[in-house]
C-alpha cells in the first residue's frame, strides 16, 4: 500500500491540503523525526564515552600480557570473552558476535514482515513478526546473561586501591565484577558507560519487543485487514531497524575499538 | 449486528524484492565477519579504529538505506534525516579530540 499521494495537479498549491508533504504519511514522518531525536540521545551517550575514553590512557603493551588495571582502559576482547555453559574457556567476542547475528537476523525478518504487509498477506506478516519477536527475546536473554557475568566477574579478583569513605583511607582490596562505583576491568567510568549505553539500548530492544508483540496481536486479530492497510508494521519496523542500527554502533565502539 | 469480514486481496510475493532483502542481509553479515577478522589480526591503533568506523558506516548505510527504505524516499526527507547527522559526526570528532587533551589524574 503506497500512502504517498500523487504529484500535485497543476494550478493547485501544496498548501491546499490533500497531499502528503515529503511523500510520506503523517505517522511515518513522525516516526522518522522521533528516531532522529533518539539518535541524538544515543549520540550524546556515545560521544561522552568517546571523550572519557580518549582522556584515559590506552593500553599499548602486548595483548597476551594484558592485565586489568585502573591505570589504562581495558581492551574489549579481554573483558568480553565468556560464553554461557563454557566456564573457564576463553572465547573473546564470540558471545557478542552471536548477539549481533541475532539482532541483524531479526531486522531481516522484520523487513520481510513489512514486505508481506504491503501485499496484505496476513499469514506471512504473522509468521515474520513471530520470528522477529523470537529474535528480540533471544537478544534480551543474551544481554541479561552478559550483564550478570559482567556484574559477578571472573574467578580471580583484580587487586585495586579503593577509597574507603568510612575510614578515609585507600584500601588494597580484591575486586570482583562491576558496579557503578568500582569494577575489576578498568577505570570506574568503563563499567558506568557499559551499564548506561548497553542498558539504554537494551531498554529500546525491550520496548521494541512490546511494540512488535502489539503489531503481531493486531495482525492476528485482523485489525489491519479491517483497516485496509498494514502501515503500522512499517512504522514499528522503522523503530526496530533503528534499534539494530544503534547496536551496530555500540558493537563497534564498545566491543571492537 | 453482524460484522462482515473485509474482502482482502492478497498479492503474490515479490520474488525480486525478497531476494534483494536477503542479499542486503548477507552483506551485513559478511561485513561483521570481516570486522571480526580485523579484530584478531590487526594490532590496536589508528588504522584499526579507522577501518572499524568505516565498516560501521557501511553497515549503517545498508540498514538505513535499504531496510528503513530511506534511499527510496523523497529527496527532502532523505536530506532532512542525513544533514543533522553530519553535525553529530562533527561533535564526535571534536569531543574525542578534546578528550585526548585532558590530562588524566
Short mmCIF file of C-alpha atoms in Angstrom, two decimals:
data_model
loop_
_atom_site.label_atom_id
_atom_site.label_comp_id
_atom_site.label_asym_id
_atom_site.label_seq_id
_atom_site.Cartn_x
_atom_site.Cartn_y
_atom_site.Cartn_z
CA UNK A 1 0.00 0.00 0.00
CA UNK A 2 1.51 3.28 -1.06
CA UNK A 3 0.17 6.12 1.00
CA UNK A 4 2.07 8.91 -0.63
CA UNK A 5 -0.33 10.98 -2.62
CA UNK A 6 0.34 11.53 -6.31
CA UNK A 7 2.00 14.71 -7.51
CA UNK A 8 0.05 17.91 -7.06
CA UNK A 9 -2.08 18.74 -10.06
CA UNK A 10 -1.05 21.91 -11.88
CA UNK A 11 -2.59 25.11 -10.63
CA UNK A 12 -3.15 23.68 -7.14
CA UNK A 13 -0.96 24.66 -4.19
CA UNK A 14 0.55 22.03 -1.90
CA UNK A 15 -0.84 24.08 0.97
CA UNK A 16 -4.44 23.42 -0.17
CA UNK A 17 -4.32 20.04 1.57
CA UNK A 18 -4.86 16.55 0.28
CA UNK A 19 -1.17 15.93 -0.33
CA UNK A 20 1.47 14.37 1.92
CA UNK A 21 4.49 16.60 2.47
CA UNK A 22 7.76 14.72 1.83
CA UNK A 23 5.76 11.94 0.18
CA UNK A 24 5.35 10.08 3.44
CA UNK A 25 2.30 9.55 5.62
CA UNK A 26 1.98 11.56 8.83
CA UNK A 27 2.74 8.57 11.04
CA UNK A 28 5.84 7.56 9.13
CA UNK A 29 7.19 11.11 9.07
CA UNK A 30 6.68 11.47 12.82
CA UNK A 31 8.43 8.13 13.39
CA UNK A 32 11.39 9.43 11.37
CA UNK A 33 11.56 12.60 13.46
CA UNK A 34 11.24 10.64 16.71
CA UNK A 35 14.08 8.37 15.59
CA UNK A 36 16.20 11.45 14.81
CA UNK A 37 15.71 12.74 18.36
CA UNK A 38 16.51 9.27 19.69
CA UNK A 39 19.65 9.21 17.55
CA UNK A 40 20.71 12.47 19.23
CA UNK A 41 20.27 10.88 22.66
CA UNK A 42 22.36 7.86 21.73
CA UNK A 43 24.95 10.13 20.09
CA UNK A 44 25.14 12.07 23.36
CA UNK A 45 25.94 8.89 25.27
CA UNK A 46 28.41 7.56 22.71
CA UNK A 47 30.18 10.92 22.28
CA UNK A 48 30.60 11.27 26.05
CA UNK A 49 32.01 7.75 26.05
CA UNK A 50 34.44 8.79 23.29
CA UNK A 51 35.51 11.86 25.28
CA UNK A 52 36.14 9.97 28.52
CA UNK A 53 37.76 7.04 26.81
CA UNK A 54 40.18 9.20 24.82
CA UNK A 55 41.07 11.10 28.01
CA UNK A 56 42.12 7.82 29.67
CA UNK A 57 45.46 6.23 28.72
CA UNK A 58 45.11 3.36 26.26
CA UNK A 59 46.84 0.03 26.85
CA UNK A 60 49.83 -0.17 24.50
CA UNK A 61 51.59 -3.38 25.54
CA UNK A 62 51.28 -6.87 24.06
CA UNK A 63 47.72 -8.28 24.05
CA UNK A 64 48.88 -11.54 25.72
CA UNK A 65 50.42 -9.64 28.65
CA UNK A 66 47.30 -7.54 29.29
CA UNK A 67 46.24 -7.09 32.92
CA UNK A 68 43.15 -5.34 34.28
CA UNK A 69 44.08 -2.04 36.00
CA UNK A 70 42.59 1.38 36.66
CA UNK A 71 45.63 2.98 35.02
CA UNK A 72 44.57 2.08 31.47
CA UNK A 73 41.35 1.50 29.57
CA UNK A 74 40.72 -2.26 29.11
CA UNK A 75 40.89 -3.85 25.66
CA UNK A 76 37.45 -5.30 24.94
CA UNK A 77 38.44 -8.81 23.84
CA UNK A 78 39.94 -9.39 27.31
CA UNK A 79 36.75 -8.29 29.10
CA UNK A 80 34.11 -9.92 26.91
CA UNK A 81 35.48 -13.43 26.45
CA UNK A 82 32.91 -15.62 28.20
CA UNK A 83 30.19 -17.80 26.69
CA UNK A 84 27.32 -19.48 28.62
CA UNK A 85 27.91 -23.13 29.64
CA UNK A 86 31.62 -22.86 28.75
CA UNK A 87 33.06 -21.74 32.05
CA UNK A 88 36.77 -21.01 32.01
CA UNK A 89 37.07 -21.25 28.23
CA UNK A 90 38.44 -18.06 26.71
CA UNK A 91 36.34 -17.21 23.64
CA UNK A 92 36.84 -13.48 23.01
CA UNK A 93 33.87 -11.65 21.46
CA UNK A 94 32.15 -14.90 20.43
CA UNK A 95 29.02 -14.35 22.50
CA UNK A 96 28.59 -10.71 21.49
CA UNK A 97 29.12 -11.82 17.88
CA UNK A 98 26.21 -14.20 18.30
CA UNK A 99 24.08 -11.38 19.75
CA UNK A 100 24.92 -9.19 16.75
CA UNK A 101 23.93 -12.01 14.40
CA UNK A 102 20.59 -12.46 16.22
CA UNK A 103 19.75 -8.75 16.00
CA UNK A 104 20.65 -8.46 12.31
CA UNK A 105 18.55 -11.55 11.51
CA UNK A 106 15.57 -10.15 13.42
CA UNK A 107 15.93 -6.97 11.38
CA UNK A 108 15.72 -9.11 8.21
CA UNK A 109 12.59 -10.91 9.39
CA UNK A 110 11.07 -7.52 10.25
CA UNK A 111 11.67 -6.16 6.77
CA UNK A 112 10.10 -9.34 5.36
CA UNK A 113 7.05 -8.69 7.56
CA UNK A 114 6.84 -5.17 6.12
CA UNK A 115 7.05 -6.62 2.60
CA UNK A 116 4.25 -9.07 3.42
CA UNK A 117 2.19 -6.19 4.84
CA UNK A 118 2.45 -4.32 1.53
CA UNK A 119 0.81 -7.34 -0.12
CA UNK A 120 -1.94 -7.61 2.58
CA UNK A 121 -0.65 -11.12 3.31
CA UNK A 122 -1.76 -11.62 6.91
CA UNK A 123 -0.35 -15.14 7.29
CA UNK A 124 3.12 -14.06 6.16
CA UNK A 125 3.03 -10.96 8.41
CA UNK A 126 2.19 -13.20 11.38
CA UNK A 127 4.99 -15.62 10.55
CA UNK A 128 7.69 -12.96 10.15
CA UNK A 129 6.53 -10.93 13.16
CA UNK A 130 6.77 -14.07 15.26
CA UNK A 131 10.35 -14.67 14.10
CA UNK A 132 11.17 -11.03 14.86
CA UNK A 133 9.77 -11.50 18.36
CA UNK A 134 11.89 -14.64 18.83
CA UNK A 135 14.97 -12.68 17.75
CA UNK A 136 14.22 -9.78 20.10
CA UNK A 137 13.61 -12.04 23.09
CA UNK A 138 16.76 -14.06 22.34
CA UNK A 139 18.79 -10.86 22.25
CA UNK A 140 17.33 -9.67 25.57
CA UNK A 141 18.06 -13.02 27.22
CA UNK A 142 21.64 -12.91 25.95
CA UNK A 143 22.03 -9.41 27.32
CA UNK A 144 20.68 -10.49 30.71
CA UNK A 145 23.38 -13.19 30.82
CA UNK A 146 26.04 -10.75 29.61
CA UNK A 147 25.15 -8.25 32.36
CA UNK A 148 25.06 -10.95 35.03
CA UNK A 149 28.51 -12.14 34.01
CA UNK A 150 29.85 -8.59 33.88
CA UNK A 151 28.49 -7.81 37.36
CA UNK A 152 29.67 -11.04 39.01
CA UNK A 153 33.10 -11.02 37.38
CA UNK A 154 35.88 -13.52 36.82
CA UNK A 155 37.15 -16.30 39.12
CA UNK A 156 40.15 -14.33 40.29
CA UNK A 157 39.78 -10.77 41.64
CA UNK A 158 41.75 -7.74 40.49
CA UNK A 159 43.77 -6.09 43.25
CA UNK A 160 42.82 -2.42 43.33
CA UNK A 161 43.15 0.67 45.51
CA UNK A 162 39.62 1.56 46.61
CA UNK A 163 38.82 4.64 48.68
CA UNK A 164 37.03 3.78 51.92
CA UNK A 165 34.75 6.69 52.78
CA UNK A 166 34.28 5.46 56.39
CA UNK A 167 37.95 5.37 57.36
CA UNK A 168 39.12 7.93 54.84
CA UNK A 169 41.99 5.82 53.55
CA UNK A 170 42.74 3.94 50.35
CA UNK A 171 42.49 0.18 50.89
CA UNK A 172 44.07 -2.51 48.76
CA UNK A 173 41.17 -4.88 48.00
CA UNK A 174 40.43 -7.70 45.60
CA UNK A 175 37.59 -6.53 43.34
CA UNK A 176 35.18 -8.93 41.65
CA UNK A 177 32.93 -7.89 38.78
CA UNK A 178 31.49 -4.42 38.44
CA UNK A 179 29.15 -1.85 39.88
CA UNK A 180 28.77 1.90 39.30
CA UNK A 181 31.39 2.66 41.96
CA UNK A 182 34.21 0.24 41.18
CA UNK A 183 34.95 -2.52 38.70
CA UNK A 184 37.68 -5.10 38.20
CA UNK A 185 38.16 -4.39 34.49
CA UNK A 186 39.47 -0.85 34.49
CA UNK A 187 38.63 2.76 35.38
CA UNK A 188 35.20 3.17 37.09
CA UNK A 189 33.90 5.03 34.02
CA UNK A 190 34.35 1.88 31.92
CA UNK A 191 31.63 -0.05 33.75
CA UNK A 192 29.48 3.08 34.10
CA UNK A 193 29.40 3.56 30.33
CA UNK A 194 28.83 -0.15 29.80
CA UNK A 195 25.76 -0.08 32.06
CA UNK A 196 24.36 3.16 30.67
CA UNK A 197 24.91 2.56 26.96
CA UNK A 198 24.05 -1.15 26.68
CA UNK A 199 21.31 -0.61 29.27
CA UNK A 200 19.71 2.23 27.33
CA UNK A 201 19.95 0.15 24.15
CA UNK A 202 18.54 -2.90 25.93
CA UNK A 203 15.61 -0.81 27.12
CA UNK A 204 14.96 0.15 23.49
CA UNK A 205 15.03 -3.52 22.49
CA UNK A 206 12.56 -4.25 25.29
CA UNK A 207 10.16 -1.51 24.10
CA UNK A 208 10.64 -2.78 20.55
CA UNK A 209 9.61 -6.30 21.58
CA UNK A 210 6.46 -4.88 23.23
CA UNK A 211 5.60 -2.88 20.08
CA UNK A 212 6.32 -5.90 17.87
CA UNK A 213 4.00 -8.01 20.02
CA UNK A 214 1.29 -5.36 19.69
CA UNK A 215 1.62 -5.41 15.90
CA UNK A 216 1.62 -9.22 15.87
CA UNK A 217 -1.51 -9.28 18.05
CA UNK A 218 -3.30 -6.74 15.85
CA UNK A 219 -2.36 -8.66 12.72
CA UNK A 220 -3.67 -11.93 14.19
CA UNK A 221 -6.95 -10.38 15.29
CA UNK A 222 -7.43 -8.85 11.83
CA UNK A 223 -7.21 -5.20 12.87
CA UNK A 224 -5.08 -4.28 9.85
CA UNK A 225 -7.27 -6.23 7.42
CA UNK A 226 -10.27 -4.20 8.64
CA UNK A 227 -8.22 -1.00 8.47
CA UNK A 228 -7.29 -1.81 4.90
CA UNK A 229 -3.53 -1.39 5.24
CA UNK A 230 -0.54 -2.68 7.22
CA UNK A 231 1.24 0.64 7.67
CA UNK A 232 1.66 0.05 11.40
CA UNK A 233 4.04 -2.83 10.58
CA UNK A 234 6.10 -0.37 8.58
CA UNK A 235 6.22 2.25 11.36
CA UNK A 236 7.19 -0.21 14.09
CA UNK A 237 9.60 -1.73 11.57
CA UNK A 238 11.38 1.63 11.30
CA UNK A 239 11.80 1.64 15.08
CA UNK A 240 13.08 -1.95 15.13
CA UNK A 241 15.66 -1.25 12.40
CA UNK A 242 16.80 1.78 14.36
CA UNK A 243 17.43 -0.42 17.39
CA UNK A 244 19.55 -2.67 15.16
CA UNK A 245 21.34 0.39 13.79
CA UNK A 246 22.25 1.61 17.27
CA UNK A 247 23.59 -1.84 18.13
CA UNK A 248 25.90 -1.68 15.10
CA UNK A 249 27.46 1.45 16.63
CA UNK A 250 27.53 0.13 20.20
CA UNK A 251 29.15 -3.07 18.92
CA UNK A 252 31.91 -1.15 17.15
CA UNK A 253 32.63 1.44 19.82
CA UNK A 254 32.28 -0.79 22.86
CA UNK A 255 33.33 -4.24 21.75
CA UNK A 256 35.70 -3.75 18.81
CA UNK A 257 37.62 -0.50 19.13
CA UNK B 1 -25.49 -6.64 14.33
CA UNK B 2 -23.34 -8.85 12.16
CA UNK B 3 -19.79 -7.92 11.28
CA UNK B 4 -18.85 -8.74 7.74
CA UNK B 5 -15.25 -9.82 7.26
CA UNK B 6 -13.49 -7.39 4.95
CA UNK B 7 -12.64 -8.61 1.49
CA UNK B 8 -8.84 -8.66 1.38
CA UNK B 9 -6.94 -9.21 -1.85
CA UNK B 10 -3.59 -10.86 -1.09
CA UNK B 11 -0.94 -10.18 -3.70
CA UNK B 12 1.72 -12.79 -4.57
CA UNK B 13 5.20 -12.29 -3.06
CA UNK B 14 7.59 -10.07 -4.99
CA UNK B 15 10.42 -12.62 -5.50
CA UNK B 16 12.85 -10.00 -6.83
CA UNK B 17 12.35 -7.70 -3.83
CA UNK B 18 12.69 -10.51 -1.28
CA UNK B 19 15.87 -11.74 -2.95
CA UNK B 20 17.27 -8.23 -2.71
CA UNK B 21 16.49 -8.05 1.02
CA UNK B 22 18.30 -11.33 1.67
CA UNK B 23 21.26 -10.04 -0.34
CA UNK B 24 21.46 -6.99 1.95
CA UNK B 25 21.32 -9.32 4.97
CA UNK B 26 24.22 -11.35 3.55
CA UNK B 27 26.27 -8.17 3.02
CA UNK B 28 25.63 -7.09 6.64
CA UNK B 29 26.71 -10.48 7.97
CA UNK B 30 29.77 -10.56 5.68
CA UNK B 31 30.89 -7.11 6.87
CA UNK B 32 30.50 -8.25 10.50
CA UNK B 33 32.67 -11.31 9.76
CA UNK B 34 35.31 -9.02 8.23
CA UNK B 35 35.19 -6.88 11.39
CA UNK B 36 35.88 -9.99 13.46
CA UNK B 37 38.85 -10.96 11.30
CA UNK B 38 40.27 -7.44 11.66
CA UNK B 39 39.70 -7.52 15.44
CA UNK B 40 42.01 -10.53 15.83
CA UNK B 41 44.62 -9.90 13.15
CA UNK B 42 45.49 -6.20 13.15
CA UNK B 43 47.35 -4.52 16.05
CA UNK B 44 45.48 -1.88 18.06
CA UNK B 45 45.97 1.57 16.61
CA UNK B 46 44.60 4.38 14.48
CA UNK B 47 44.46 2.23 11.33
CA UNK B 48 42.31 -0.40 13.04
CA UNK B 49 39.95 2.20 14.51
CA UNK B 50 39.60 3.87 11.11
CA UNK B 51 38.73 0.55 9.45
CA UNK B 52 36.13 -0.27 12.12
CA UNK B 53 34.47 3.14 11.81
CA UNK B 54 34.44 2.86 8.01
CA UNK B 55 32.85 -0.63 8.09
CA UNK B 56 30.30 0.56 10.67
CA UNK B 57 29.25 3.39 8.38
CA UNK B 58 28.90 0.90 5.50
CA UNK B 59 26.61 -1.25 7.66
CA UNK B 60 24.63 1.78 8.87
CA UNK B 61 24.19 2.85 5.24
CA UNK B 62 22.71 -0.51 4.27
CA UNK B 63 20.37 -0.62 7.29
CA UNK B 64 19.06 2.94 6.87
CA UNK B 65 19.09 2.94 3.06
CA UNK B 66 17.62 -0.49 2.33
CA UNK B 67 15.87 -1.80 5.47
CA UNK B 68 14.49 1.58 6.53
CA UNK B 69 13.89 2.39 2.88
CA UNK B 70 15.38 5.89 3.14
CA UNK B 71 17.17 5.60 -0.21
CA UNK B 72 13.83 5.43 -1.98
CA UNK B 73 12.12 8.25 -0.09
CA UNK B 74 11.65 11.76 -1.44
CA UNK B 75 14.90 13.80 -1.59
CA UNK B 76 13.67 16.31 1.03
CA UNK B 77 13.09 13.56 3.59
CA UNK B 78 16.40 11.91 2.73
CA UNK B 79 18.41 15.09 3.36
CA UNK B 80 16.28 16.15 6.34
CA UNK B 81 17.45 12.98 8.07
CA UNK B 82 21.03 12.93 6.80
CA UNK B 83 22.17 16.54 7.21
CA UNK B 84 21.68 16.75 11.01
CA UNK B 85 23.80 13.60 11.34
CA UNK B 86 26.76 15.47 9.83
CA UNK B 87 26.74 17.71 12.92
CA UNK B 88 26.72 14.63 15.15
CA UNK B 89 29.84 13.30 13.41
CA UNK B 90 31.49 16.71 13.82
CA UNK B 91 30.61 16.67 17.53
CA UNK B 92 32.06 13.17 17.91
CA UNK B 93 35.35 14.10 16.25
CA UNK B 94 35.59 17.33 18.28
CA UNK B 95 34.95 15.64 21.63
CA UNK B 96 37.29 12.69 21.03
CA UNK B 97 40.00 15.21 20.08
CA UNK B 98 39.24 17.30 23.19
CA UNK B 99 39.40 14.15 25.30
CA UNK B 100 42.94 13.44 24.17
CA UNK B 101 43.94 16.84 25.55
CA UNK B 102 42.61 16.11 29.04
CA UNK B 103 45.42 15.07 31.37
CA UNK B 104 44.36 12.06 33.47
CA UNK B 105 44.62 12.29 37.26
#
